[in-house]
Coordinates of C-alpha atoms in Angstrom, one line a residue:
X1 CA 92.8 98.3 171.9
X2 CA 94.0 98.3 168.2
X3 CA 97.0 98.1 167.0
X4 CA 98.4 98.0 163.4
X5 CA 101.4 96.1 161.6
X6 CA 102.1 95.2 158.3
X7 CA 103.1 91.7 156.1
X8 CA 103.4 90.7 152.9
X9 CA 101.5 88.2 150.0
X10 CA 103.2 86.9 146.8
X11 CA 101.5 86.5 144.1
X12 CA 103.4 85.9 140.7
X13 CA 107.2 86.7 141.5
X14 CA 106.4 89.8 143.4
X15 CA 105.0 91.0 146.4
X16 CA 102.2 93.0 147.9
X17 CA 101.7 94.6 151.4
X18 CA 99.2 93.5 153.6
X19 CA 98.0 95.4 156.7
X20 CA 97.3 93.7 159.6
X21 CA 94.9 95.0 162.2
X22 CA 94.4 93.6 165.5
X23 CA 91.6 94.8 167.9
X24 CA 90.9 93.4 171.5
X25 CA 87.8 94.6 173.2
X26 CA 85.5 93.1 175.8
X27 CA 83.8 89.8 175.4
X28 CA 85.2 86.5 174.2
X29 CA 85.7 84.9 170.6
X30 CA 88.5 84.8 168.0
X31 CA 87.9 86.2 164.6
X32 CA 90.1 86.4 161.7
X33 CA 88.5 88.1 158.4
X34 CA 89.9 89.3 155.4
X35 CA 90.1 85.9 152.9
X36 CA 92.7 83.8 155.0
X37 CA 93.1 80.3 154.1
X38 CA 92.7 77.0 156.4
X39 CA 96.9 77.5 157.4
X40 CA 96.3 81.0 158.7
X41 CA 92.8 80.1 160.4
X42 CA 95.0 77.7 162.3
X43 CA 97.2 80.0 163.3
X44 CA 95.3 80.6 166.8
X45 CA 96.2 77.5 167.8
X46 CA 99.8 77.5 167.0
X47 CA 100.3 81.3 168.7
X48 CA 98.6 80.4 172.0
X49 CA 100.9 77.0 172.3
X50 CA 103.8 78.8 171.4
X51 CA 102.9 82.1 173.8
X52 CA 102.3 79.6 176.9
X53 CA 105.5 78.0 176.1
X54 CA 107.8 81.2 176.3
X55 CA 105.9 82.5 179.2
X56 CA 103.0 85.1 177.6
X57 CA 99.5 84.5 176.9
X58 CA 96.5 84.5 174.5
X59 CA 94.4 86.8 176.5
X60 CA 90.8 85.7 177.2
X61 CA 88.7 88.6 175.1
X62 CA 87.2 89.2 172.0
X63 CA 90.2 89.1 169.2
X64 CA 89.2 90.7 165.9
X65 CA 91.8 90.3 163.5
X66 CA 91.7 91.9 160.0
X67 CA 94.0 91.2 157.2
X68 CA 94.0 94.1 154.4
X69 CA 93.0 94.6 151.3
X70 CA 90.3 91.9 152.6
X71 CA 89.2 91.2 149.1
X72 CA 92.4 89.6 148.2
X73 CA 93.3 85.8 149.5
X74 CA 96.2 84.8 151.9
X75 CA 97.2 81.6 151.8
X76 CA 100.4 79.9 154.0
X77 CA 101.6 79.8 157.7
X78 CA 104.0 82.7 156.8
X79 CA 101.6 85.4 158.8
X80 CA 102.0 83.4 162.1
X81 CA 104.5 85.8 163.5
X82 CA 102.9 88.7 162.3
X83 CA 99.6 88.0 163.9
X84 CA 101.7 86.9 167.3
X85 CA 103.2 90.1 167.6
X86 CA 100.0 92.1 166.5
X87 CA 97.9 89.9 169.3
X88 CA 100.7 91.3 172.2
X89 CA 100.7 94.6 171.5
X90 CA 97.0 95.2 171.3
X91 CA 96.7 93.3 174.6
X92 CA 99.5 95.3 175.9
X93 CA 102.2 92.3 176.5
X94 CA 104.3 93.9 174.2
X95 CA 105.1 97.7 174.5
X96 CA 106.3 99.3 171.3
X97 CA 105.7 102.2 169.3
X98 CA 107.8 100.7 166.0
X99 CA 105.3 98.4 164.9
X100 CA 105.0 100.8 161.8
X101 CA 108.7 100.4 160.9
X102 CA 109.3 96.7 159.9
X103 CA 107.7 94.0 157.9
X104 CA 107.4 90.9 159.5
X105 CA 106.9 87.8 158.7
X106 CA 107.5 84.2 160.2
X107 CA 106.3 80.7 160.8
X108 CA 105.7 79.9 164.6
X109 CA 106.7 76.3 165.9
X110 CA 104.7 75.4 169.2
X111 CA 107.7 76.0 171.5
X112 CA 107.9 79.4 170.2
X113 CA 110.9 78.8 167.4
X114 CA 110.7 80.4 164.0
X115 CA 110.8 78.1 160.7
X116 CA 111.4 79.7 157.2
X117 CA 108.9 80.8 154.5
X118 CA 108.5 81.3 150.8
X119 CA 109.1 84.4 149.1
X120 CA 111.4 86.4 151.2
X121 CA 113.3 87.9 148.4
X122 CA 110.4 89.6 146.6
X123 CA 108.8 90.4 149.7
X124 CA 112.4 92.1 150.9
X125 CA 112.3 94.0 147.3
X126 CA 108.6 95.0 147.9
X127 CA 109.4 96.1 151.7
X128 CA 112.0 98.2 150.5
X129 CA 110.0 100.0 147.7
X130 CA 107.0 100.6 150.4
X131 CA 109.6 102.7 152.5
X132 CA 109.9 100.1 155.5
X133 CA 113.2 100.5 158.0
X134 CA 113.6 96.4 158.5
X135 CA 112.2 93.4 157.8
X136 CA 112.0 90.5 160.7
X137 CA 112.0 87.1 159.5
X138 CA 113.2 83.8 160.2
X139 CA 117.3 83.2 160.3
X140 CA 117.2 80.5 158.1
X141 CA 115.8 83.0 155.5
X142 CA 118.0 86.0 156.6
X143 CA 120.6 85.5 153.8
X144 CA 118.1 85.4 151.0
X145 CA 116.8 88.6 151.9
X146 CA 119.6 90.5 152.7
X147 CA 120.8 90.1 149.1
X148 CA 118.0 93.4 149.1
X149 CA 120.1 96.3 149.9
X150 CA 118.4 99.7 151.1
X151 CA 116.6 97.8 154.0
X152 CA 117.7 96.3 157.5
X153 CA 117.1 92.9 157.4
X154 CA 117.1 90.9 160.9
X155 CA 117.3 87.3 160.8
X156 CA 115.2 85.8 164.4
X157 CA 115.6 82.6 165.6
X158 CA 112.6 82.4 168.3
X159 CA 109.5 84.7 168.9
X160 CA 110.9 85.7 172.4
X161 CA 113.9 87.0 170.5
X162 CA 111.6 89.4 168.2
X163 CA 109.5 90.3 171.6
X164 CA 113.0 91.5 172.8
X165 CA 113.8 93.4 169.7
X166 CA 110.5 95.3 169.7
X167 CA 111.0 96.1 173.5
X168 CA 114.6 97.5 173.2
X169 CA 115.7 94.6 175.7
X170 CA 118.6 93.3 173.3
X171 CA 120.5 94.5 170.3
X172 CA 120.5 92.8 166.9
X173 CA 122.6 93.8 164.1
X174 CA 120.9 93.6 160.5
X175 CA 122.6 91.2 158.2
X176 CA 124.4 92.9 156.0
X177 CA 125.8 90.7 152.8
X178 CA 128.2 91.7 149.8
X179 CA 125.8 90.3 147.2
X180 CA 128.3 91.1 144.0
X181 CA 131.1 89.4 146.3
X182 CA 128.9 86.3 147.3
X183 CA 127.8 86.1 143.1
X184 CA 131.4 86.3 142.1
X185 CA 132.9 83.6 144.8
X186 CA 129.9 81.0 144.1
X187 CA 130.5 81.7 139.9
X188 CA 132.3 78.3 139.3
X189 CA 132.9 76.6 136.5
X190 CA 130.5 73.4 136.0
X191 CA 131.4 69.9 137.0
X192 CA 130.0 68.7 133.7
X193 CA 132.2 69.1 131.0
X194 CA 132.2 69.1 127.4
X195 CA 135.8 67.6 127.4
X196 CA 133.9 64.3 128.7
X197 CA 132.5 63.7 125.5
X198 CA 133.9 61.4 123.0
X199 CA 133.6 62.1 119.2
X200 CA 130.4 63.6 118.1
X201 CA 131.9 66.6 117.0
X202 CA 129.4 67.6 114.4
X203 CA 127.1 67.5 117.7
X204 CA 129.2 69.5 120.0
X205 CA 129.4 72.3 117.3
X206 CA 125.7 72.5 116.8
X207 CA 125.3 72.9 120.7
X208 CA 127.8 75.5 120.7
X209 CA 125.8 77.3 117.8
X210 CA 122.7 76.8 120.0
X211 CA 124.0 78.5 122.9
X212 CA 125.7 81.0 121.0
X213 CA 122.3 82.1 119.4
X214 CA 119.6 81.4 121.8
X215 CA 118.3 78.5 119.8
X216 CA 116.2 75.4 120.9
X217 CA 117.6 72.5 119.9
X218 CA 116.1 68.9 119.2
X219 CA 118.5 65.7 119.2
X220 CA 117.1 62.7 117.1
X221 CA 119.2 59.6 117.5
X222 CA 118.8 56.0 119.2
X223 CA 119.3 55.2 122.7
X224 CA 122.9 55.2 124.0
X225 CA 124.0 58.0 121.2
X226 CA 124.9 60.3 123.9
X227 CA 121.7 62.9 123.7
X228 CA 121.1 63.3 127.6
X229 CA 124.8 63.6 127.9
X230 CA 125.2 66.1 125.7
X231 CA 122.1 67.9 126.9
X232 CA 123.0 67.9 130.5
X233 CA 126.6 69.7 129.2
X234 CA 124.7 72.5 127.5
X235 CA 124.6 74.7 130.7
X236 CA 128.3 74.6 130.5
X237 CA 129.0 76.3 127.1
X238 CA 126.0 79.1 128.3
X239 CA 127.4 82.6 129.0
X240 CA 127.8 83.3 133.1
X241 CA 125.0 84.8 134.2
X242 CA 124.7 88.6 135.3
X243 CA 123.9 89.5 138.7
X244 CA 120.6 90.8 137.0
X245 CA 119.9 87.6 135.6
X246 CA 120.9 85.6 139.1
X247 CA 118.7 88.1 141.2
X248 CA 115.6 87.6 138.6
X249 CA 116.2 83.8 138.7
X250 CA 116.3 83.7 142.5
X251 CA 112.8 85.3 142.8
X252 CA 111.0 82.4 141.1
X253 CA 113.0 79.9 143.2
X254 CA 112.2 81.9 146.4
X255 CA 108.5 81.9 145.8
X256 CA 108.7 77.9 146.0
X257 CA 111.2 77.8 149.1
X258 CA 113.8 76.3 146.7
X259 CA 116.7 79.2 147.4
X260 CA 119.5 77.6 149.1
X261 CA 121.9 78.3 152.3
X262 CA 123.4 81.3 150.2
X263 CA 120.7 82.8 148.9
X264 CA 121.7 83.3 145.6
X265 CA 120.8 80.9 142.2
X266 CA 124.2 81.7 140.7
X267 CA 124.5 79.4 138.1
X268 CA 122.1 78.7 135.1
X269 CA 118.9 76.2 135.9
X270 CA 119.0 72.6 134.1
X271 CA 115.4 71.3 134.6
X272 CA 114.6 67.7 133.2
X273 CA 110.8 67.1 133.9
X274 CA 110.0 63.4 133.1
X275 CA 107.6 63.0 130.4
X276 CA 104.7 62.2 132.9
X277 CA 104.3 65.3 134.0
X278 CA 101.1 67.6 133.7
X279 CA 100.7 70.3 132.1
X280 CA 100.2 72.3 135.2
X281 CA 103.5 71.1 136.9
X282 CA 105.0 72.1 133.4
X283 CA 103.7 75.8 132.9
X284 CA 102.6 76.3 136.5
X285 CA 99.1 76.9 137.7
X286 CA 96.9 75.7 140.2
X287 CA 94.2 76.7 142.9
X288 CA 96.7 79.2 144.0
X289 CA 99.3 79.4 141.2
X290 CA 102.7 78.7 141.6
X291 CA 105.5 78.4 139.0
X292 CA 106.1 75.4 136.7
X293 CA 108.8 74.0 135.4
X294 CA 109.6 76.3 132.6
X295 CA 109.9 79.2 135.0
X296 CA 111.9 77.4 137.2
X297 CA 113.9 76.9 134.1
X298 CA 114.1 80.7 133.4
X299 CA 117.5 81.7 132.2
X300 CA 118.9 78.4 131.8
X301 CA 117.9 75.2 129.8
X302 CA 114.5 73.2 129.9
X303 CA 115.2 69.9 128.5
X304 CA 112.6 67.6 127.6
X305 CA 114.0 63.9 127.2
X306 CA 112.1 61.4 124.7
X307 CA 109.9 64.6 123.4
X308 CA 107.2 62.5 121.7
X309 CA 106.5 60.4 125.1
X310 CA 105.0 63.6 126.8
X311 CA 101.1 64.3 126.3
X312 CA 99.9 66.0 123.5
X313 CA 98.7 68.8 126.0
X314 CA 101.7 69.1 127.8
X315 CA 103.4 70.2 124.7
X316 CA 100.8 72.4 123.1
X317 CA 100.6 74.5 126.3
X318 CA 104.0 75.1 125.9
X319 CA 103.9 77.1 122.6
X320 CA 102.7 80.5 124.0
X321 CA 105.8 80.6 126.3
X322 CA 108.6 79.5 124.2
X323 CA 107.3 82.9 121.8
X324 CA 106.7 85.2 124.6
X325 CA 109.2 84.3 127.2
X326 CA 107.0 84.5 129.8
X327 CA 103.8 82.7 131.0
X328 CA 100.3 84.4 131.9
X329 CA 98.0 82.4 134.3
X330 CA 94.6 83.9 134.9
X331 CA 91.9 83.0 137.7
X332 CA 88.8 84.6 138.4
X333 CA 89.8 87.4 140.3
X334 CA 93.8 87.9 139.7
X335 CA 96.2 87.1 136.6
X336 CA 99.8 86.1 137.4
X337 CA 102.8 86.5 135.2
X338 CA 105.8 84.4 135.7
X339 CA 109.1 84.9 133.3
X340 CA 109.9 81.8 131.2
X341 CA 112.9 82.8 129.2
X342 CA 114.6 79.4 128.7
X343 CA 116.4 76.9 125.9
X344 CA 114.6 74.6 125.1
X345 CA 116.7 71.0 124.0
X346 CA 114.4 68.5 123.5
X347 CA 115.7 64.8 122.4
X348 CA 113.7 61.8 120.5
X349 CA 114.4 58.0 118.9
X350 CA 114.0 58.2 115.4
X351 CA 111.5 55.7 115.3
X352 CA 109.0 53.9 117.9
X353 CA 111.7 50.8 118.0
X354 CA 114.6 53.5 118.9
X355 CA 116.7 53.0 116.0
X356 CA 116.9 54.6 112.0
X357 CA 115.7 52.6 109.6
X358 CA 114.4 49.8 111.7
X359 CA 113.1 46.5 109.6
X360 CA 110.6 46.0 112.4
X361 CA 108.6 49.3 111.9
X362 CA 106.3 50.7 108.9
X363 CA 106.6 53.9 107.4
X364 CA 103.1 54.6 108.8
X365 CA 104.3 53.5 112.3
X366 CA 107.4 56.1 112.3
X367 CA 105.3 58.8 110.6
X368 CA 102.4 58.5 113.7
X369 CA 105.4 58.2 116.1
X370 CA 106.7 61.9 114.7
X371 CA 103.3 63.3 114.4
X372 CA 103.0 63.5 117.8
X373 CA 105.1 66.7 117.7
X374 CA 102.6 69.1 116.2
X375 CA 104.3 71.4 113.6
X376 CA 103.3 75.0 115.7
X377 CA 106.0 73.1 118.3
X378 CA 108.0 72.0 115.6
X379 CA 108.5 75.5 114.2
X380 CA 110.0 76.9 117.2
X381 CA 112.9 74.7 117.3
X382 CA 115.5 76.2 115.2
X383 CA 118.2 73.1 115.2
X384 CA 117.3 69.7 114.3
X385 CA 120.3 67.2 114.2
X386 CA 121.0 63.3 114.1
X387 CA 122.9 61.9 116.9
X388 CA 124.6 58.4 115.5
X389 CA 126.4 56.5 118.3
X390 CA 130.2 57.0 118.8
X391 CA 132.2 54.5 117.0
X392 CA 134.5 52.1 119.7
X393 CA 137.5 53.6 118.3
X394 CA 136.8 56.8 119.3
X395 CA 135.2 55.8 122.4
X396 CA 138.7 53.9 123.6
X397 CA 140.6 57.2 122.7
X398 CA 142.7 58.4 125.9
X399 CA 142.7 62.2 124.6
X400 CA 140.1 64.3 125.7
X401 CA 137.9 66.5 123.4
X402 CA 137.7 70.4 124.0
X403 CA 136.8 71.6 127.1
X404 CA 133.6 73.4 127.9
X405 CA 135.2 76.5 128.9
X406 CA 137.3 77.4 125.6
X407 CA 133.6 76.4 124.0
X408 CA 131.9 79.2 126.3
X409 CA 134.7 81.5 125.6
X410 CA 133.4 81.5 121.9
X411 CA 130.0 81.7 122.8
X412 CA 130.4 84.8 125.3
X413 CA 132.4 86.6 122.4
X414 CA 129.2 86.0 119.8
X415 CA 126.7 86.6 122.6
X416 CA 128.4 90.0 123.2
X417 CA 128.4 90.9 119.3
X418 CA 124.5 90.4 119.6
X419 CA 124.0 92.4 122.7
X420 CA 125.5 95.3 120.7
X421 CA 123.8 94.6 117.8
X422 CA 120.2 94.6 119.5
X423 CA 121.5 97.3 122.2
X424 CA 118.4 99.5 121.4
X425 CA 115.7 97.0 121.8
X426 CA 114.0 95.5 125.2
X427 CA 113.0 92.6 124.1
X428 CA 115.7 90.8 122.0
X429 CA 118.8 90.2 123.3
X430 CA 120.3 87.1 121.1
X431 CA 119.3 86.0 117.1
X432 CA 116.8 83.2 118.3
X433 CA 114.3 86.4 119.3
X434 CA 114.6 88.0 115.8
X435 CA 111.4 89.1 114.3
X436 CA 111.0 88.8 110.3
X437 CA 111.5 92.3 110.1
X438 CA 114.9 92.0 112.2
X439 CA 116.0 88.7 110.2
X440 CA 115.3 91.1 106.7
X441 CA 117.9 93.8 108.4
X442 CA 120.7 91.7 109.7
X443 CA 120.5 88.7 107.5
X444 CA 121.0 90.6 104.2
X445 CA 122.4 88.0 102.0
X446 CA 125.2 88.2 99.2
X447 CA 123.7 86.8 95.6
X448 CA 125.7 83.4 96.3
X449 CA 124.4 83.0 99.6
X450 CA 121.1 83.5 98.5
X451 CA 120.9 81.1 95.4
X452 CA 122.5 78.9 97.5
X453 CA 119.5 79.0 100.0
X454 CA 117.1 78.9 96.9
X455 CA 118.6 75.8 95.6
X456 CA 118.7 74.2 99.1
X457 CA 115.0 74.5 99.7
X458 CA 113.9 73.6 96.3
X459 CA 116.5 70.4 96.3
X460 CA 115.6 69.4 100.0
X461 CA 112.1 70.2 99.7
X462 CA 112.5 72.4 103.0
X463 CA 109.6 73.4 104.2
X464 CA 108.7 77.4 104.3
X465 CA 108.8 77.6 108.0
X466 CA 112.5 76.5 107.7
X467 CA 113.4 79.5 106.1
X468 CA 113.6 82.1 108.4
X469 CA 114.9 79.3 111.1
X470 CA 117.8 79.0 108.4
X471 CA 118.6 82.5 108.3
X472 CA 118.7 82.9 112.0
X473 CA 120.9 80.0 112.7
X474 CA 123.2 81.5 110.1
X475 CA 123.4 84.7 111.5
X476 CA 124.7 83.1 114.4
X477 CA 127.1 80.9 112.9
X478 CA 128.3 84.5 111.6
X479 CA 128.7 85.6 114.9
X480 CA 130.8 82.7 115.7
X481 CA 133.1 83.6 112.7
X482 CA 133.2 87.4 114.0
X483 CA 131.7 88.2 110.3
X484 CA 129.3 91.4 109.8
X485 CA 127.8 89.5 106.7
X486 CA 126.3 86.2 106.4
X487 CA 128.3 84.1 104.0
X488 CA 127.2 81.1 101.8
X489 CA 129.7 79.1 103.8
X490 CA 127.1 80.0 107.1
X491 CA 123.8 79.2 105.0
X492 CA 125.5 75.9 103.4
X493 CA 126.1 74.8 107.5
X494 CA 122.6 76.0 109.0
X495 CA 121.0 73.7 106.2
X496 CA 122.7 70.8 107.8
X497 CA 120.5 71.8 110.9
X498 CA 117.1 71.0 109.4
X499 CA 116.2 67.9 109.2
X500 CA 112.7 67.2 110.1
X501 CA 111.6 69.8 107.4
X502 CA 113.0 67.9 104.7
X503 CA 110.4 65.8 102.8
X504 CA 111.0 62.1 103.2
X505 CA 113.4 62.3 106.2
X506 CA 113.1 58.7 107.8
X507 CA 110.9 57.5 104.7

């Protein structure tokens, strides 16, 4: 007997429908075709043990299973449940005519219980698009999949429970959740707060500007100056994620099976990979491509501590994602694209010794250390700020600094101004994404502001790449001041944040 049912495969952050055809005929054998990987080929052992332990059996006949489209590679143990139900239906141990209405996915343990799968959210989204009535999957993934409204999601604990559902022996209600209500309940303020930071008012101001305009930033200072502490608090002043951003971010984490119990990533990600990370782990890839750290930081912050310690190849491979806000990984038979719109926050010591103007380090050694960061990468970082150690008098103060909540209100207000400014443009949402054409349109200078910028470029020997960056940052400062025009004061402040572009810096 031949039966047909449906599963799904995840490529990138999108799912594709997989048709499972199970045919049982005279003879003996188990043939699984359609480019399955080893985890799927081993499924017959798990299925056989599970069926026996719940009172069913693997038929002693010739079983042929085709996974279509046959030229698309399938991987993982998530097809166990699909194959098991198909075998039971084809051997007439399961009598149902509703298989075509449901998408079925899940890993089976030897005792017949179901284990969670990866990619439940993108699979549920695709199942809705393909017109399925319901999605049957392990209980642990139900909350995640139920985020998608318009399709019935059934979380099951055991294979026997799925069999009873198809045969109508048990009535299971689909899981229904109010996504917006859960999102608002979880939208709490981060634990890390700028109020805990003593002193460093200039640095906090720079971080506020970076958050308001979506600018990448690099912090330069000796060990113990507070670079890491400041970076970890940046997400606390970023605007809250919208529901759309939360769903987009959750899809990426779902692909790696990292979605927590509530099923929704509600706070902006903060990723801080170690400097020994490989280029594949950072940007994504592998034999079977997976998202990397830059995609896990999507809609959030990627913090690279001790930037010069990262391998040159790792830093260079990040240049294209920084520019395009997505990373494309190509293989012989397919190409996947992962979103990677993140804020880059980097930190570094000013010299190999770790300190400014160290007598133990020659200028050549310092220059060699700084040259580990290439010009093209530095070109994509808008703000350079020097971080000095906090004096004891400020450290011992009992008075708290300004809280992240108040700073975030100003940041959110500035982002709203930018959102209205770029409303007609799909690819631009905040100032850091402006092209040269948009800079000319939205960063027009009065004669006094233009004269100040010209004098600064000449006197400080700022590089040509600093010009556009200064204008972008000045536009953000003007937005924070709620000024429609970029003034000379805004230009003057923006010039301060280009330390690494000055000739003779550290020299």
